[in-house]
Amino acid sequence: MEIEGRDFMNTPPLKTVRFGGNVVATLAKFKQGDTSDYELLKHQLADPDIKDAQIINWLQEFRNCVTQLSKDHEQLIYVALRLPWLGRSPAVVEEYLAFLSNLVSAQTVYLRACLKMVVSNFTPKRVKICEGGVDISDSDDDDENLPRNFDQCHQALQLISRYVPSTSRFLMPILIENFPFVQKSSRTLECYVHNLLRVAVYIPSLRRDILELIISRMLKLDVSAPRGEIEEVEENAVQQEMKGEEEGLFDMDEDVCSVKSSPEGTNVMVHPVAERLDTLMVVLLAFIKDMCHVNGCLDVERTKDLYKDLVCVFDKLILPTHASCHVQYALFYLCSFRLALAEAFLEHLWKLLQSLSHPAVLRQSAAGYMGSFLARANFLPVATVRACLDLLVPWLHLYIDSQDSGSRAYCDITLHGPFYNACQAVFYTLLFRHRSILEGNMKKGLAYLQGLNLERIVMCQLNPLKVCLPAVTNMFAAITRKYQLVFCYTIIERNNRHVLPVVRSSVGGDCVSTNTNPLDSFFPFDPYVLKRSSKLIEPLYQVWEEPADTEVDTVTTKRVRQCSDADEDDFLQGEMPETKGVMSMTPGSYESHLHSPSSVGSPPIAFLQRPF
């Protein structure tokens, strides 16, 4: 195959010289105790300069005696599996794939080894460049053959899964074991996650487990990079760049000027963890889009199946994780495809909130997600918002009825945590949605808001205004006063006189600070600050618009604005203390509520064809 068209006089001879006998004879000698040819065979297979013709010859001989390659010859098989077949000629790749098929069919004992070999090639090969004894390189990002190599890996994996139906059971632990450390380069993580999602396309039974694996790793990145920290680093970088441009204003070096003005790096995050997370969010959102659309049209059944998988992962990982900032936007993005999905998600959160069988911390988190989703998802019509308020507000009234006459009718977060979070969700939703409720027909809108009887909730003995975030409380008070729905300021002033428990300074002395976030609450869909992936989120996102016409007294205005950043769209910016997220585990009883896995139809092609 390499002889045709070859200039015999001007090219070196093909490296087909072999020592020892063929594989069958070598195995026979090994069985009799003569290991010389056996060791020689392993040495020749491990030759880094091995040629295509040699690889093909060896693999053909292995295929002819594959039934003899029992576990006694595992060292020989491991050497054969390490043959450099990726990126070789089509003949080598074809022969190697045939060898893998025959091997796993005849000797299933080598299934794990074959799977490990394939998965080990899901990331670019590491290139070691040492300076002063320190390895400063991570992976070979410039390999032009990388997309082709990944295609060949998936071709091998599909062949194996076709011949061994139990492949998925053995593959998932290997995928988990080989997941790169989250400190690896963005490129390494991107390649591995992209390849995992490709596996989820043609082995749909693994999709939920693969999504769970990916999201668990992304959450580790997410909680280690708080939104405030990312914004600070990015802002400092912009200031440094502007300072550098000012200092180089009279620099006549054209090359330097061209580098500084180059737009290529504008979408790269300066914060290293945020850069990795942004890269993975781009891959995940692209997967969600391509799985749900066929030829540009939404495939309802595929979308429903993916939604079920993501909701299960949400329940297990995202909901119990405090203060994650970005990963939850995967579900936010999916819900934007169809109103029924958004309503199903809200219904799911509503059931979690009112379920007494779930821990209070999860019910509180569900309330936070519900309020934040209602406030921030601009694709939700006002009818859906009102429908959710019609669930939340009557539930609050029923809760007040059940507590007012009892012995626990007093402000206590440990006793009434879900109630307070539901109150804050209602207040927060009204801050963002009161205009849309009143638009069109002010009279009907006001009648609806008055029918909610918010005054009873505010005035009840449980005193929700005392524990909700001050920024939410103050703006809610301003808006409800304008429309004469509730007069909150008397209660707010009374609460301010009764100081909440204080935390003494760890450095000693008399310094104390007031806890302004007793609920330890956060709003999951606060502004999205990752640069590249935000392009998909921004069109779906409702930014905070300061109500300019709201009649707020001077003291309240100052108090609210002290809790805000003038450059941000969110009046809550700076209100909640920056605390790194805590990965919390749900009880075993909670996992029993998860849905059973579901499979999908024929895989879409778009995601498989995305270039690297």
PDB file of C-alpha atoms in Angstrom, residues 435-560:
ATOM      1  CA  ARG A 435     -44.936  47.632  36.129  1.00  0.00           C
ATOM      2  CA  SER A 436     -45.942  44.812  33.784  1.00  0.00           C
ATOM      3  CA  ILE A 437     -48.831  43.933  36.111  1.00  0.00           C
ATOM      4  CA  LEU A 438     -50.064  47.535  36.037  1.00  0.00           C
ATOM      5  CA  GLU A 439     -49.462  48.116  32.321  1.00  0.00           C
ATOM      6  CA  GLY A 440     -52.435  48.254  29.995  1.00  0.00           C
ATOM      7  CA  ASN A 441     -55.114  48.596  32.647  1.00  0.00           C
ATOM      8  CA  MET A 442     -53.987  50.410  35.779  1.00  0.00           C
ATOM      9  CA  LYS A 443     -57.333  49.958  37.508  1.00  0.00           C
ATOM     10  CA  LYS A 444     -57.387  46.176  37.081  1.00  0.00           C
ATOM     11  CA  GLY A 445     -53.710  45.914  37.943  1.00  0.00           C
ATOM     12  CA  LEU A 446     -54.163  47.849  41.195  1.00  0.00           C
ATOM     13  CA  ALA A 447     -57.217  45.770  42.050  1.00  0.00           C
ATOM     14  CA  TYR A 448     -55.160  42.629  41.574  1.00  0.00           C
ATOM     15  CA  LEU A 449     -52.319  43.886  43.785  1.00  0.00           C
ATOM     16  CA  GLN A 450     -54.773  45.024  46.456  1.00  0.00           C
ATOM     17  CA  GLY A 451     -56.400  41.595  46.335  1.00  0.00           C
ATOM     18  CA  LEU A 452     -53.117  40.011  47.364  1.00  0.00           C
ATOM     19  CA  ASN A 453     -53.592  41.590  50.803  1.00  0.00           C
ATOM     20  CA  LEU A 454     -49.881  42.233  51.216  1.00  0.00           C
ATOM     21  CA  GLU A 455     -50.581  44.370  54.270  1.00  0.00           C
ATOM     22  CA  ARG A 456     -51.595  41.320  56.280  1.00  0.00           C
ATOM     23  CA  ILE A 457     -48.326  39.579  55.387  1.00  0.00           C
ATOM     24  CA  VAL A 458     -46.238  42.614  56.328  1.00  0.00           C
ATOM     25  CA  MET A 459     -48.132  43.281  59.577  1.00  0.00           C
ATOM     26  CA  CYS A 460     -48.270  39.698  60.841  1.00  0.00           C
ATOM     27  CA  GLN A 461     -46.529  38.681  64.061  1.00  0.00           C
ATOM     28  CA  LEU A 462     -43.904  36.723  62.121  1.00  0.00           C
ATOM     29  CA  ASN A 463     -42.591  40.106  60.908  1.00  0.00           C
ATOM     30  CA  PRO A 464     -40.999  39.152  57.540  1.00  0.00           C
ATOM     31  CA  LEU A 465     -39.609  42.687  56.987  1.00  0.00           C
ATOM     32  CA  LYS A 466     -37.236  42.123  59.896  1.00  0.00           C
ATOM     33  CA  VAL A 467     -35.315  39.279  58.207  1.00  0.00           C
ATOM     34  CA  CYS A 468     -35.561  40.087  54.503  1.00  0.00           C
ATOM     35  CA  LEU A 469     -32.631  41.849  52.842  1.00  0.00           C
ATOM     36  CA  PRO A 470     -32.729  45.605  53.607  1.00  0.00           C
ATOM     37  CA  ALA A 471     -32.413  46.538  49.925  1.00  0.00           C
ATOM     38  CA  VAL A 472     -35.461  44.415  49.067  1.00  0.00           C
ATOM     39  CA  THR A 473     -37.395  45.686  52.077  1.00  0.00           C
ATOM     40  CA  ASN A 474     -36.713  49.358  51.394  1.00  0.00           C
ATOM     41  CA  MET A 475     -37.519  49.263  47.693  1.00  0.00           C
ATOM     42  CA  PHE A 476     -40.638  47.165  48.346  1.00  0.00           C
ATOM     43  CA  ALA A 477     -41.732  49.742  50.923  1.00  0.00           C
ATOM     44  CA  ALA A 478     -41.199  52.582  48.437  1.00  0.00           C
ATOM     45  CA  ILE A 479     -43.154  50.939  45.633  1.00  0.00           C
ATOM     46  CA  THR A 480     -46.059  49.754  47.795  1.00  0.00           C
ATOM     47  CA  ARG A 481     -46.348  53.204  49.387  1.00  0.00           C
ATOM     48  CA  LYS A 482     -46.585  54.881  45.991  1.00  0.00           C
ATOM     49  CA  TYR A 483     -49.544  52.696  45.008  1.00  0.00           C
ATOM     50  CA  GLN A 484     -50.959  52.806  48.561  1.00  0.00           C
ATOM     51  CA  LEU A 485     -50.831  49.046  48.944  1.00  0.00           C
ATOM     52  CA  VAL A 486     -48.871  48.781  52.191  1.00  0.00           C
ATOM     53  CA  PHE A 487     -47.263  51.278  54.563  1.00  0.00           C
ATOM     54  CA  CYS A 488     -44.092  49.557  55.702  1.00  0.00           C
ATOM     55  CA  TYR A 489     -42.018  52.366  57.150  1.00  0.00           C
ATOM     56  CA  THR A 490     -43.439  52.208  60.647  1.00  0.00           C
ATOM     57  CA  ILE A 491     -42.526  48.545  60.880  1.00  0.00           C
ATOM     58  CA  ILE A 492     -39.100  49.120  59.332  1.00  0.00           C
ATOM     59  CA  GLU A 493     -38.307  51.863  61.852  1.00  0.00           C
ATOM     60  CA  ARG A 494     -39.507  49.702  64.730  1.00  0.00           C
ATOM     61  CA  ASN A 495     -37.353  46.822  63.501  1.00  0.00           C
ATOM     62  CA  ASN A 496     -34.342  49.123  63.251  1.00  0.00           C
ATOM     63  CA  ARG A 497     -34.777  50.064  66.897  1.00  0.00           C
ATOM     64  CA  HIS A 498     -34.696  46.397  67.852  1.00  0.00           C
ATOM     65  CA  VAL A 499     -31.202  45.613  66.654  1.00  0.00           C
ATOM     66  CA  LEU A 500     -30.662  42.141  65.248  1.00  0.00           C
ATOM     67  CA  PRO A 501     -28.048  39.862  66.899  1.00  0.00           C
ATOM     68  CA  VAL A 502     -24.579  41.294  66.463  1.00  0.00           C
ATOM     69  CA  VAL A 503     -21.295  39.646  65.623  1.00  0.00           C
ATOM     70  CA  ARG A 504     -18.279  40.852  67.583  1.00  0.00           C
ATOM     71  CA  SER A 505     -15.081  41.566  65.729  1.00  0.00           C
ATOM     72  CA  SER A 506     -12.574  38.713  65.751  1.00  0.00           C
ATOM     73  CA  VAL A 507      -9.779  41.185  66.482  1.00  0.00           C
ATOM     74  CA  GLY A 508     -11.243  42.059  69.860  1.00  0.00           C
ATOM     75  CA  GLY A 509     -12.431  45.381  71.192  1.00  0.00           C
ATOM     76  CA  ASP A 510     -15.923  46.803  71.131  1.00  0.00           C
ATOM     77  CA  CYS A 511     -16.396  46.704  67.349  1.00  0.00           C
ATOM     78  CA  VAL A 512     -19.663  45.013  66.371  1.00  0.00           C
ATOM     79  CA  SER A 513     -21.490  44.626  63.073  1.00  0.00           C
ATOM     80  CA  THR A 514     -25.145  44.059  62.321  1.00  0.00           C
ATOM     81  CA  ASN A 515     -26.124  40.956  60.377  1.00  0.00           C
ATOM     82  CA  THR A 516     -27.982  42.371  57.350  1.00  0.00           C
ATOM     83  CA  ASN A 517     -28.606  38.959  55.787  1.00  0.00           C
ATOM     84  CA  PRO A 518     -29.995  36.733  58.555  1.00  0.00           C
ATOM     85  CA  LEU A 519     -31.614  34.410  55.997  1.00  0.00           C
ATOM     86  CA  ASP A 520     -28.216  33.850  54.348  1.00  0.00           C
ATOM     87  CA  SER A 521     -30.170  34.247  51.132  1.00  0.00           C
ATOM     88  CA  PHE A 522     -28.909  34.821  47.629  1.00  0.00           C
ATOM     89  CA  PHE A 523     -30.608  35.397  44.306  1.00  0.00           C
ATOM     90  CA  PRO A 524     -29.483  32.665  41.884  1.00  0.00           C
ATOM     91  CA  PHE A 525     -30.159  34.684  38.751  1.00  0.00           C
ATOM     92  CA  ASP A 526     -28.334  37.853  39.672  1.00  0.00           C
ATOM     93  CA  PRO A 527     -26.359  39.470  36.810  1.00  0.00           C
ATOM     94  CA  TYR A 528     -24.331  37.085  34.659  1.00  0.00           C
ATOM     95  CA  VAL A 529     -20.714  38.306  34.400  1.00  0.00           C
ATOM     96  CA  LEU A 530     -18.969  35.689  32.216  1.00  0.00           C
ATOM     97  CA  LYS A 531     -18.112  37.345  28.910  1.00  0.00           C
ATOM     98  CA  ARG A 532     -18.436  34.816  26.078  1.00  0.00           C
ATOM     99  CA  SER A 533     -21.336  32.747  27.354  1.00  0.00           C
ATOM    100  CA  SER A 534     -23.253  35.886  28.378  1.00  0.00           C
ATOM    101  CA  LYS A 535     -24.065  36.482  24.712  1.00  0.00           C
ATOM    102  CA  LEU A 536     -26.672  33.726  24.980  1.00  0.00           C
ATOM    103  CA  ILE A 537     -28.034  34.894  28.330  1.00  0.00           C
ATOM    104  CA  GLU A 538     -28.303  38.674  27.878  1.00  0.00           C
ATOM    105  CA  PRO A 539     -31.242  38.608  25.384  1.00  0.00           C
ATOM    106  CA  LEU A 540     -33.239  36.556  27.908  1.00  0.00           C
ATOM    107  CA  TYR A 541     -32.383  38.607  30.987  1.00  0.00           C
ATOM    108  CA  GLN A 542     -34.420  41.275  32.777  1.00  0.00           C
ATOM    109  CA  VAL A 543     -32.074  43.933  34.137  1.00  0.00           C
ATOM    110  CA  TRP A 544     -32.988  46.067  37.122  1.00  0.00           C
ATOM    111  CA  GLU A 545     -34.474  49.433  36.196  1.00  0.00           C
ATOM    112  CA  GLU A 546     -34.548  52.027  38.936  1.00  0.00           C
ATOM    113  CA  PRO A 547     -38.157  53.253  39.350  1.00  0.00           C
ATOM    114  CA  ALA A 548     -37.491  56.965  38.800  1.00  0.00           C
ATOM    115  CA  ASP A 549     -41.062  57.991  39.569  1.00  0.00           C
ATOM    116  CA  THR A 550     -41.270  56.219  42.905  1.00  0.00           C
ATOM    117  CA  GLU A 551     -41.872  58.614  45.758  1.00  0.00           C
ATOM    118  CA  VAL A 552     -39.186  57.665  48.215  1.00  0.00           C
ATOM    119  CA  ASP A 553     -38.157  59.839  51.107  1.00  0.00           C
ATOM    120  CA  THR A 554     -34.585  61.054  51.294  1.00  0.00           C
ATOM    121  CA  VAL A 555     -33.540  58.670  54.061  1.00  0.00           C
ATOM    122  CA  THR A 556     -34.848  55.619  52.218  1.00  0.00           C
ATOM    123  CA  THR A 557     -33.268  56.688  48.943  1.00  0.00           C
ATOM    124  CA  LYS A 558     -29.891  57.056  50.604  1.00  0.00           C
ATOM    125  CA  ARG A 559     -30.263  53.691  52.340  1.00  0.00           C
ATOM    126  CA  VAL A 560     -31.143  51.861  49.122  1.00  0.00           C
TER     127      VAL A 560
END
